[in-house]
XYZ file of C-alpha atoms in Angstrom:
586
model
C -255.525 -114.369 -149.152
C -252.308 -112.996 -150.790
C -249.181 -114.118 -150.160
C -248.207 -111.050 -148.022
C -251.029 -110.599 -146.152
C -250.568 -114.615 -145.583
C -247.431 -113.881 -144.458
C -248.678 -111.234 -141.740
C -250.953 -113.400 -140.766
C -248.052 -115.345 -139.240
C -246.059 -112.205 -137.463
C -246.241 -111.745 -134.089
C -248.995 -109.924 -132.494
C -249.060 -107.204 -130.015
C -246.495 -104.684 -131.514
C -247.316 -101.292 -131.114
C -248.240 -99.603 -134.798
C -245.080 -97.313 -134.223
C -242.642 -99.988 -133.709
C -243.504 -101.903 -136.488
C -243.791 -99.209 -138.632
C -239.956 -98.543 -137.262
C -239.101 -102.180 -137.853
C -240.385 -102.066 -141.159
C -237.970 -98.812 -141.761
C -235.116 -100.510 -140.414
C -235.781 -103.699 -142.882
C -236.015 -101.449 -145.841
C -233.135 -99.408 -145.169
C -230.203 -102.051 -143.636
C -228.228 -104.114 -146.381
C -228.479 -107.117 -143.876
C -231.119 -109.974 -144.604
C -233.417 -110.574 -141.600
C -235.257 -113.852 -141.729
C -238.006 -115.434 -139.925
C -238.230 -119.378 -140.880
C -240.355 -122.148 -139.395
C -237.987 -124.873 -137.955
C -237.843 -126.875 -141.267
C -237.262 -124.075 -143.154
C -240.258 -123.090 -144.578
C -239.774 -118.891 -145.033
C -242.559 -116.888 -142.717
C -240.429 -113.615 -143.297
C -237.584 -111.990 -145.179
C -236.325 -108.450 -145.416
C -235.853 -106.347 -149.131
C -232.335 -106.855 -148.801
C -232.207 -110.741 -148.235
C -234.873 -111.134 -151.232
C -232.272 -108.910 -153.255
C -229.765 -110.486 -152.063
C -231.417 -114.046 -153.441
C -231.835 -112.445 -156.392
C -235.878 -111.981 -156.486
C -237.479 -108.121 -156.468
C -240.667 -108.467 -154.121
C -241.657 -110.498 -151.232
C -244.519 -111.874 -153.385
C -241.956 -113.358 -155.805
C -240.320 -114.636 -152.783
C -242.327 -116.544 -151.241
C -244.294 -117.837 -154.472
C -240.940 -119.513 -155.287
C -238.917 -120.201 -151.883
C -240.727 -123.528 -150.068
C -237.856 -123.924 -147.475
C -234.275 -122.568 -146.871
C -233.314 -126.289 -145.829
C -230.309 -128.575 -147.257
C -230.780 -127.327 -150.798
C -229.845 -123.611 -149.420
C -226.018 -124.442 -149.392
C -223.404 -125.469 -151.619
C -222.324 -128.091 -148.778
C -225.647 -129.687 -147.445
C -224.306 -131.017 -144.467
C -224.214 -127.118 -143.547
C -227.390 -127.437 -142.777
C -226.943 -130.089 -140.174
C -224.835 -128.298 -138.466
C -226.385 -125.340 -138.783
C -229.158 -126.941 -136.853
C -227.020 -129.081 -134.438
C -225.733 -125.404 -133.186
C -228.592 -124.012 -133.025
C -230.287 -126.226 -131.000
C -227.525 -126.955 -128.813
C -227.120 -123.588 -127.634
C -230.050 -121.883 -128.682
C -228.415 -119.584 -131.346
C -225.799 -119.710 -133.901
C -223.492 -116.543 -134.452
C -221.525 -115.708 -137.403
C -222.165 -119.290 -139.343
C -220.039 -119.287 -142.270
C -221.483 -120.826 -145.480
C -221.544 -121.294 -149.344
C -225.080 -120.930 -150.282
C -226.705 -120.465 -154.054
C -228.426 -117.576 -154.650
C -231.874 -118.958 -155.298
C -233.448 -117.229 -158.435
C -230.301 -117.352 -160.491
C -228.221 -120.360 -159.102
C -224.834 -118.295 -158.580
C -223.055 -118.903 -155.004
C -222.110 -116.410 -152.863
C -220.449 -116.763 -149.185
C -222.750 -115.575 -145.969
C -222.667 -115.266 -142.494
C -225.524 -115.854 -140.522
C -226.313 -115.163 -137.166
C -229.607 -117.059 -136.007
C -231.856 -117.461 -132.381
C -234.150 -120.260 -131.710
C -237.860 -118.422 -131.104
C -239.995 -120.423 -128.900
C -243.889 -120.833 -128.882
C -245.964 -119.932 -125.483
C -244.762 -123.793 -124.588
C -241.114 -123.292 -124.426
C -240.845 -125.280 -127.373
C -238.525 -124.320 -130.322
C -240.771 -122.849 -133.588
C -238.522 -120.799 -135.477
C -235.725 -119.192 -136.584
C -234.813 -115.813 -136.984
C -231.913 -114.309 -137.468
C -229.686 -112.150 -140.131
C -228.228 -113.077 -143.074
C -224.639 -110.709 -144.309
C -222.866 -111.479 -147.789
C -219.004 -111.857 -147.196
C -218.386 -112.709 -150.318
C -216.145 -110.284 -151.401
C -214.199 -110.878 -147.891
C -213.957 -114.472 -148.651
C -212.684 -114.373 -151.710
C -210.113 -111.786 -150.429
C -209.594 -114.417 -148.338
C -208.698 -117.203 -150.170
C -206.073 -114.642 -152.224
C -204.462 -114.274 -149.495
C -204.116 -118.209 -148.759
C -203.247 -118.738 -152.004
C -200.236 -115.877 -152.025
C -199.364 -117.259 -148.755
C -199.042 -121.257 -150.380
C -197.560 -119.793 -153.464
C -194.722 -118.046 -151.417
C -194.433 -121.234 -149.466
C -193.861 -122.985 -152.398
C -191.252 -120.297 -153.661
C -189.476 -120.412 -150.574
C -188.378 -123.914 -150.861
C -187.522 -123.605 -154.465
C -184.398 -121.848 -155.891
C -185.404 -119.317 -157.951
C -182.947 -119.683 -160.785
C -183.045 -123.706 -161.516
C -186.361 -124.786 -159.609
C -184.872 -127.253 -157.950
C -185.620 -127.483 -154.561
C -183.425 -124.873 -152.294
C -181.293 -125.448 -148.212
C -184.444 -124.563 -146.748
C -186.801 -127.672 -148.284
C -183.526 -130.000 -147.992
C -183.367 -128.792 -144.291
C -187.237 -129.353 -143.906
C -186.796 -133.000 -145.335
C -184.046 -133.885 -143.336
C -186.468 -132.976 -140.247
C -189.540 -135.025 -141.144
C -187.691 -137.861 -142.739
C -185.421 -138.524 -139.837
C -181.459 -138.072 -141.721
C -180.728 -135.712 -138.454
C -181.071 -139.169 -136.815
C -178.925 -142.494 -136.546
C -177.710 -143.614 -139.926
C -178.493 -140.132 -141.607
C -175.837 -138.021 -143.636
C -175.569 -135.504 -146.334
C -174.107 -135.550 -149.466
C -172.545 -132.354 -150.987
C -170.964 -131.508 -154.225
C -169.120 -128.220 -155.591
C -169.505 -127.864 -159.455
C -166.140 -126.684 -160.099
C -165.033 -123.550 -161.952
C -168.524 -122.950 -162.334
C -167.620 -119.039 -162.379
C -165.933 -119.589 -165.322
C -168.588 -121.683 -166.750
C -171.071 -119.063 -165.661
C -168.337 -116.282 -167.492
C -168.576 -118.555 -170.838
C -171.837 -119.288 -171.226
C -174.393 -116.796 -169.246
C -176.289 -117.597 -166.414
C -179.437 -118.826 -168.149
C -177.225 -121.902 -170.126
C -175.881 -122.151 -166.695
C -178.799 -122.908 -164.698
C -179.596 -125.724 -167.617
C -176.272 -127.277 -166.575
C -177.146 -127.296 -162.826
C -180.354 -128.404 -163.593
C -177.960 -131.821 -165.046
C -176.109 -132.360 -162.892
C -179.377 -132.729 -160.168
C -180.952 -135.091 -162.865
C -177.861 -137.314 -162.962
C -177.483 -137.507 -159.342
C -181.118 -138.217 -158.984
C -180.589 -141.224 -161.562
C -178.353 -142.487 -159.483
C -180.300 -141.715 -155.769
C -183.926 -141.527 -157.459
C -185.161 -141.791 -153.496
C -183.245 -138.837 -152.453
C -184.075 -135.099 -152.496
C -181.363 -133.302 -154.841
C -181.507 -129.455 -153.419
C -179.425 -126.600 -154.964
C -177.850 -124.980 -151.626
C -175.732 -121.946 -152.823
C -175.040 -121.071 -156.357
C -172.579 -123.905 -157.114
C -173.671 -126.353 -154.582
C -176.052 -129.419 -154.843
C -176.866 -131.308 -151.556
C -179.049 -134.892 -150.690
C -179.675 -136.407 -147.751
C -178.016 -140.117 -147.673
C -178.540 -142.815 -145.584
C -175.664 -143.843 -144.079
C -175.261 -147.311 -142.737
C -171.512 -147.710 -143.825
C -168.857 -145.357 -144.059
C -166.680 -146.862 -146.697
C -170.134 -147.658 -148.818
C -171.152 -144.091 -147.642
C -167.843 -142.762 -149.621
C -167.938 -145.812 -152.377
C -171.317 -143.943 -153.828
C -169.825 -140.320 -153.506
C -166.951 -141.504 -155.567
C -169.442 -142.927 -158.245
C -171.726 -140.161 -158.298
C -168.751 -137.545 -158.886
C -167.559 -139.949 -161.785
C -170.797 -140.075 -163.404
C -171.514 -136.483 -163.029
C -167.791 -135.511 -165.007
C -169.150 -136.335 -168.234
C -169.704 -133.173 -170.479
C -172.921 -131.368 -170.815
C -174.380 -130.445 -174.280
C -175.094 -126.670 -173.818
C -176.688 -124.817 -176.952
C -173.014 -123.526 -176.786
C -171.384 -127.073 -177.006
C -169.950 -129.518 -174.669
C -169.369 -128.111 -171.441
C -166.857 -130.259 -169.179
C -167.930 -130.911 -165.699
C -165.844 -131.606 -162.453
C -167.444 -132.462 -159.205
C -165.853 -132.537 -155.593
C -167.954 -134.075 -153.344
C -168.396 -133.899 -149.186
C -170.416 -136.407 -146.542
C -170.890 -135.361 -143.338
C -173.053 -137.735 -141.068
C -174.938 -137.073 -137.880
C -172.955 -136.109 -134.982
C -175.247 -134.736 -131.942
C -172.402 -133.561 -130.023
C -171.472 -130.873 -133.232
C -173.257 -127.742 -132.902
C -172.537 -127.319 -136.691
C -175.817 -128.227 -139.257
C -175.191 -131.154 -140.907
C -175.563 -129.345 -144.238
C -172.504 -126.527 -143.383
C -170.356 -129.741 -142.518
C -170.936 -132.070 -145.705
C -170.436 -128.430 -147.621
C -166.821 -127.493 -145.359
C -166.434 -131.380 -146.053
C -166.059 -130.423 -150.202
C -163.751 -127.595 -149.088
C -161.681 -129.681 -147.157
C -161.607 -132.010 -150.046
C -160.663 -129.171 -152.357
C -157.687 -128.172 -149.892
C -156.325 -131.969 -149.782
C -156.841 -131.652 -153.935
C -159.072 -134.927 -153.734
C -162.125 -135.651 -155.558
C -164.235 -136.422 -152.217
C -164.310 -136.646 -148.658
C -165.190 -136.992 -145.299
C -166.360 -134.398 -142.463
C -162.942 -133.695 -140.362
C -163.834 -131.972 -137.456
C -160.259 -132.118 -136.036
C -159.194 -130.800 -139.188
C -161.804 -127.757 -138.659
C -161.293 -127.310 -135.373
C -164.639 -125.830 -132.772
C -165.253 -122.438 -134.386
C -168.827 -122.468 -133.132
C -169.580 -118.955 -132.344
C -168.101 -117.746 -135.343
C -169.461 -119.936 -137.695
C -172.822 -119.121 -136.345
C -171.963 -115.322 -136.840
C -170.953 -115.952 -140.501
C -174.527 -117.718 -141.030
C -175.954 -114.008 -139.579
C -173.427 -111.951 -141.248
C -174.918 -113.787 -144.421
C -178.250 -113.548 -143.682
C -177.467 -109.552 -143.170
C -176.206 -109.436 -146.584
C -179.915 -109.798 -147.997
C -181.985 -107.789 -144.937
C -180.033 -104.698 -145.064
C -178.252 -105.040 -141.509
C -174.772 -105.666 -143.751
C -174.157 -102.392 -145.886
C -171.331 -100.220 -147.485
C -170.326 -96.517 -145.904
C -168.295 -94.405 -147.970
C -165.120 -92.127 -146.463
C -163.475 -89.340 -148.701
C -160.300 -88.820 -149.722
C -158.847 -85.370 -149.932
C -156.093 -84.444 -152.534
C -153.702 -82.111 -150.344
C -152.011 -80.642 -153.457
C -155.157 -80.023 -155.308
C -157.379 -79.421 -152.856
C -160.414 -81.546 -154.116
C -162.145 -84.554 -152.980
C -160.804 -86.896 -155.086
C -161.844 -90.448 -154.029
C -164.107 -92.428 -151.201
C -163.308 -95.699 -149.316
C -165.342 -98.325 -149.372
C -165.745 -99.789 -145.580
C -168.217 -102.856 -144.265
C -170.403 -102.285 -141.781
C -173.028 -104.624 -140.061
C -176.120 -103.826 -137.624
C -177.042 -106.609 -136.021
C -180.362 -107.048 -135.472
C -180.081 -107.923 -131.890
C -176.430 -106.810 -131.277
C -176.207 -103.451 -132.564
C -173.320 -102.425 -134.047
C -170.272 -105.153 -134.810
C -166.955 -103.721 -135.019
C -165.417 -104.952 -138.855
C -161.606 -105.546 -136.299
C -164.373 -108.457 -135.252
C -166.042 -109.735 -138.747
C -163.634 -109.167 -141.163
C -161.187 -112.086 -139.339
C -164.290 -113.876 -138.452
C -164.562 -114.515 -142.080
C -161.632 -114.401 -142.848
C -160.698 -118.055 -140.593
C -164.059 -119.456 -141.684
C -163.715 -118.831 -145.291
C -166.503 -116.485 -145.689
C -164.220 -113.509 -146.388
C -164.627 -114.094 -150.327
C -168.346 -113.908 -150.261
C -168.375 -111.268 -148.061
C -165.740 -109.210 -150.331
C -167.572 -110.145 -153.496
C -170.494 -109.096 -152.223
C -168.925 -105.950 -151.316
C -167.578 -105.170 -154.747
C -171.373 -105.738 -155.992
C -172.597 -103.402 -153.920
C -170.205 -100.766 -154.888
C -170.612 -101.121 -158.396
C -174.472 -100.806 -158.374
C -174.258 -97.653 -155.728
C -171.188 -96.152 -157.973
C -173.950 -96.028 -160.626
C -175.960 -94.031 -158.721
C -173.092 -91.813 -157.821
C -172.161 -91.347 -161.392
C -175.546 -90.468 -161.875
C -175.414 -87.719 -159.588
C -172.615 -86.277 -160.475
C -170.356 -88.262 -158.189
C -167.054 -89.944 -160.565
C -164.756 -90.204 -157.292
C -162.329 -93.371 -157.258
C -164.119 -95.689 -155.247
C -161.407 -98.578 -152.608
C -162.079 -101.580 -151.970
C -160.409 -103.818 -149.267
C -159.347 -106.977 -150.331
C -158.163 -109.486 -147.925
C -154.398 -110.747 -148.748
C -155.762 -114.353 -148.147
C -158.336 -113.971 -151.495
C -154.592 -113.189 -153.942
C -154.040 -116.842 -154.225
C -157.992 -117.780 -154.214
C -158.603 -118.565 -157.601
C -162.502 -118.835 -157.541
C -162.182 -115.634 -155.933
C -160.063 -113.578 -158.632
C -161.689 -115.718 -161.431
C -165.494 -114.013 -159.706
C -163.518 -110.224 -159.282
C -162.414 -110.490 -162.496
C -165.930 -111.155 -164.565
C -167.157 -108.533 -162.572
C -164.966 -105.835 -163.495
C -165.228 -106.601 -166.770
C -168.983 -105.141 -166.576
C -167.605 -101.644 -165.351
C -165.866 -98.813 -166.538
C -165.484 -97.316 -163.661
C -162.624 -96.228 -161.760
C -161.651 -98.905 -159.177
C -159.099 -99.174 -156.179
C -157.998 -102.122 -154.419
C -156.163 -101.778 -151.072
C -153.616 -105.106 -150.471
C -152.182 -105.361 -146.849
C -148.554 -105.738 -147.821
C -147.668 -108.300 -145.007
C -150.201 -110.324 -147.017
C -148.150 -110.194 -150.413
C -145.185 -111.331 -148.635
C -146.532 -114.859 -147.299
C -147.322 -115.624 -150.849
C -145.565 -113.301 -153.314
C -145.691 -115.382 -156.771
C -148.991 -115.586 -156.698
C -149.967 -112.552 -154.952
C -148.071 -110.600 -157.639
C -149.778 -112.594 -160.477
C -153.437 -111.838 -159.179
C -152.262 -108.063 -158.233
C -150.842 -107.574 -161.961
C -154.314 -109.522 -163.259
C -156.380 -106.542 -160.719
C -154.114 -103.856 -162.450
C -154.415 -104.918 -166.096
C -158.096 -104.821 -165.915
C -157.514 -100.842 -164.511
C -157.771 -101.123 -161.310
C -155.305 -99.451 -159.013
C -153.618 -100.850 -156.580
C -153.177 -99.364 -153.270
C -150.737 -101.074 -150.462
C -152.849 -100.727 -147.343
C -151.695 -100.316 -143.480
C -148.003 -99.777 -144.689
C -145.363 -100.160 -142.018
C -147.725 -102.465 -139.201
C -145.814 -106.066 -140.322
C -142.267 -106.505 -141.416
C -142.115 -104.586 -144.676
C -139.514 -106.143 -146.948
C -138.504 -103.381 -149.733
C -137.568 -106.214 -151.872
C -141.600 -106.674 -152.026
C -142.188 -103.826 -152.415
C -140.234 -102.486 -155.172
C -141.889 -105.661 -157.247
C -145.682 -105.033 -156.412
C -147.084 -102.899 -159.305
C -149.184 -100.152 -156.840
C -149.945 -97.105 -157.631
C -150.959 -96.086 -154.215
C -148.960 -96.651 -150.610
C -151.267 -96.017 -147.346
C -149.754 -94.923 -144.232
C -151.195 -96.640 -141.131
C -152.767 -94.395 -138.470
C -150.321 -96.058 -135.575
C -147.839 -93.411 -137.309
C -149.671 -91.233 -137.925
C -151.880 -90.427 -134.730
C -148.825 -89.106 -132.950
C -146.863 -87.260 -135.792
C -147.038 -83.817 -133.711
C -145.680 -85.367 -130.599
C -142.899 -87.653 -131.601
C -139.965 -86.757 -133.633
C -139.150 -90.482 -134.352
C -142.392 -90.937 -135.996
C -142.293 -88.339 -138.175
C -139.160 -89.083 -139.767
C -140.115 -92.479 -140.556
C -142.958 -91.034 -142.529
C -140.849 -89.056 -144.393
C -138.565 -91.827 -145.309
C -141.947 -93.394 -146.019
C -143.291 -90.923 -148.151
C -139.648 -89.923 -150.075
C -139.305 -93.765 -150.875
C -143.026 -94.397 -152.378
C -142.678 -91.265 -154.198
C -139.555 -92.758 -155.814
C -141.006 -96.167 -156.669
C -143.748 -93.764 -158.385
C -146.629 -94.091 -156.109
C -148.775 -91.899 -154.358
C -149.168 -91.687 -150.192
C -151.858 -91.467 -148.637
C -152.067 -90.825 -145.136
C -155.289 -91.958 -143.071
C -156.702 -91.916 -139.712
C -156.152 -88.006 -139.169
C -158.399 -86.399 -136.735
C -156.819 -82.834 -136.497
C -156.170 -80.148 -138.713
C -152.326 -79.949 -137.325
C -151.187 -83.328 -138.574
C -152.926 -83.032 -141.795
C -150.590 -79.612 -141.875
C -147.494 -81.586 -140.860
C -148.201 -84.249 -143.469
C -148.704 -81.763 -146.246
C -145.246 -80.003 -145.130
C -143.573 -83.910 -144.934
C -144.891 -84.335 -148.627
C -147.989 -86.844 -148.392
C -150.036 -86.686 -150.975
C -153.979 -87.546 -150.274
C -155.706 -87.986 -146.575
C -158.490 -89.402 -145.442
C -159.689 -89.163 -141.496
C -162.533 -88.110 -139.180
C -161.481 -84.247 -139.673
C -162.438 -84.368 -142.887
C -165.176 -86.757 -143.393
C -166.883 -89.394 -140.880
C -167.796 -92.625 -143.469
C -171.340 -92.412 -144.593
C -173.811 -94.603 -146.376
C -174.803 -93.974 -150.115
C -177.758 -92.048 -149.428
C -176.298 -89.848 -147.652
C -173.605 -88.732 -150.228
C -175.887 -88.457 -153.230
C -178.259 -86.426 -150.811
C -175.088 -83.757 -150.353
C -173.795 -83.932 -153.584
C -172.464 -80.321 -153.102
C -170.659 -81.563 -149.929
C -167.488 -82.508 -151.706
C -166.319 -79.015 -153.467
C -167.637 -77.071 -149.872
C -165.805 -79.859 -147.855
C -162.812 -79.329 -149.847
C -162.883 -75.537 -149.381
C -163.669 -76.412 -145.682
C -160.418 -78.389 -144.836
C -158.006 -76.241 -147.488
C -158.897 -73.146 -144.733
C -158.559 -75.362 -141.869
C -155.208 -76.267 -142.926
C -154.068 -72.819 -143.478
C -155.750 -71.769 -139.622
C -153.298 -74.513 -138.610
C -150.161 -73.084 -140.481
C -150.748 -69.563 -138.922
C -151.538 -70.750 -135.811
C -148.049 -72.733 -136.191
């Protein structure tokens, strides 16, 4: 008897000639295997596709070569086992997951199988038949994706530029290792000047020097994790059973870290200050932000190291956590950069745009900058939040420039950031990389706490071509001593004076006086926070020369402006008329 006909010989009886003839179709046609087996295996009946799909061409060849689809079906064996532990638990297996090799040619390929238990006319079990799918191609996809998903695990404990290990896999190891218990602290340390050092030498010879200083800190804590927390900043957890022995080791670690470090450049020198902050349940500040404010308040006592203060910081616990958000902002696109214009009332062109802040919070909505911007400024953040602002306006005034767009583009800067160092050394390399025409607006009350070195940093700003602009003029006690010495090019009147310039005769002649004495120091006025088309009249008539407010332009995001390029020249046109309306109508 031939194989096939053998194999009939073994198919169930009683089917009407129709159905089987339907059956049959339905085998040939599906891309499924169906599968009849006895229970150890031995193959009664397969379908085209699952003789395909184990690499044979007829049934013959099948089941001339195939004795059982036992053990030596999968890649695992013990899939078998189970296979039949299922099975015979609950009478069927569904969607069964396996590696099995393709019989003829040894290859493996990933299938699902979905399987009943047939019993004989004695309720006993005597086969199995079922259906046999190849998910290979799903599988693989598969493990892609679990691969992608370990490789991005991976990245996102590692800092991109060094390798080293970033806040987030310090922060993880300080969870499962226990330092946010008893006897736990963190060591941090600032590489100082490392802008400069970053100006001198590039970023790439840079990262080699961070990369160092980890390796000599590790030397001297090989059991410790050294992690790279912000650009300049390298943090390890430290057990802490001793304070004094606690602050003995930071002191050694900063002097063996100030040796130089051979660059392809040269020698570079290296300073370290250095922070501990220990655990302390009761603070609702991370143990990381304290041993890193612990380095700043080292820095502001001028000492090489030191100890957590929290007296010293006081409880800022609502704003601190805002700054962590305001940061986080900064990369998700809730912090971004609107853009108000500045019209020239003599010319009649729009001849510049400010530069404001503006955050979305993701849960909050809208936060006002009157509630950031001194948020940051008492927690220190305001100079990464400023930098980060200048970025940003340097890589959208590309854009602009590209468009068409070559307006002067402000930029706040906080009086506090004059006598920051870091900060001007940072504003400084990055206006080197730009042409472009920059403002910065000073609050003059600002100058005047700190004039020497206000001045110095202002005349640094200037020399580099940036103008200077003396914001919010006439809201603190103006000295004209001050004023006459601070090299601006630009004096802003503050909206308090100028909201009610129609209505109050005192008021206008002080911006008058205002205007008549910045025009004789040489400097331009510019009048802001106008919302009608009558004071914008009355300031034109008093003298001022540029104006910026709602009635001419609301502050809008880049996209916005490059989308309406031809919105300045028709805006322009817009408000000279509207001006004119308001002298007749006067």
């Amino acid at each position: 008897m031939r194989a096939k006909d053998a194999d009939r010989s073994r198919r169930p009886k009683g089917a009407s000639q129709a159905t089987r003839e339907t059956l049959e179709r339905v085998c040939e046609q599906t891309s499924i295997g169906i599968y009849r087996t006895c229970l150890d295996g031995t193959p009664v009946f397969a379908s085209p596709a699952l003789i395909r799909m184990m690499g044979y061409e007829t049934e013959e060849e099948w089941l001339s070569s195939v004795s059982r689809m036992d053990a030596g079906w999968y890649v695992e064996p013990t899939r078998r086992d189970a296979f039949i532990e299922e099975a015979t638990r609950d009478g069927s297996v569904a969607n069964f997951e396996s590696e099995i090799y393709v019989h003829k040619t040894g290859e493996k390929i990933w299938v699902s199988e979905t399987a009943t238990v047939i019993k004989d006319e004695n309720g006993e079990a005597a086969f199995f038949e079922g259906t046999i799918k190849d998910i290979t191609d799903r599988k693989l996809l598969e493990f892609a994706l679990d691969s992608a998903r370990e490789r991005a695990e991976r990245l996102s404990h590692e800092d991109a530029e060094t390798g080293l290990p970033n806040r987030r896999a310090l922060e993880v190891m300080i969870m499962r290792n226990g330092y946010a218990r008893s006897n736990g602290g963190i060591a941090a340390f600032v590489i100082r000047r490392f802008t400069d050092i970053q100006s001198a030498v590039g970023y790439a010879e840079a990262n080699i020097l961070v990369n160092e200083v980890a390796a000599r800190i590790s030397q001297l804590f090989p059991e410790g994790l050294v992690a790279r927390i912000d650009e300049r900043t390298l943090a390890m957890p430290m057990a802490v059973a001793d304070i004094d022995a606690a602050m003995e080791s930071l002191s050694a670690i900063v002097l063996a870290c100030g040796r130089p470090v051979i660059l392809s450049r040269g020698a570079i020198d290296v300073q370290l200050t250095g922070g501990l902050a220990i655990v302390d349940e009761s603070c609702p500040i991370s143990i990381v932000d304290r041993a890193r404010i612990a380095v700043d308040q080292a820095m502001e006592r001028e000492q090489d190291f030191g100890l957590f203060d929290p007296e010293e910081y006081g409880d800022p616990t609502e704003t601190l956590s805002l700054m962590t958000e305001m940061i986080a902002a900064m990369d998700s696109g809730d912090f971004y950069v609107v853009y108000q214009p500045k019209y020239d009332i003599r010319s009649g062109e729009i001849n510049g745009l400010e530069a404001l802040a503006r955050w979305n919070h993701y849960i909050k909505g809208p936060i006002s900058p009157a509630v950031f911007v001194p948020a940051a400024e008492a927690t220190g953040r305001i100079a990464v939040m400023t930098e980060w602002v200048i970025r940003k306006v340097l890589e959208e005034q590309q854009t602009m420039r590209a468009c068409g767009i070559t307006a002067r583009i402000a930029i706040n800067i906080s009086g506090r950031l004059l006598n920051d160092k870091r900060f001007v050394s940072r504003a400084l390399d990055l206006l080197k990389r730009t042409d472009a025409p920059l403002c910065f607006e000073v609050t003059e009350t600002m100058v005047i706490q700190n004039p020497k070195q206000a001045l110095e940093t202002i005349t640094k700003f200037r020399d580099h071509g940036v103008s200077i602009s003396i914001d919010d003029y006439g809201t603190g006690l103006s000295s004209l001593s001050y004023l006459k010495q601070i090299p601006a090019h630009e004096l802003k009147i503050d909206r308090t004076f100028v909201k009610d310039l129609l209505k109050t005769s005192s008021d206008r002649l002080l911006v008058k006086s205002t205007i008549d004495l910045a025009h004789a120091l040489g400097m331009t006025v510019v009048a802001e926070g106008i919302e009608d088309f009558g004071t914008l009249r009355a300031l034109a008539g008093l003298g001022a020369d540029e104006a910026q407010g709602f009635c001419i332009a609301r502050p809008q995001r880049l996209d916005h402006w490059v989308d309406n390029v031809g919105v300045f020249p028709q805006k322009a046109e817009e408000v000279t008329r509207e001006i004119a309306k308001a002298s007749g109508a006067a």
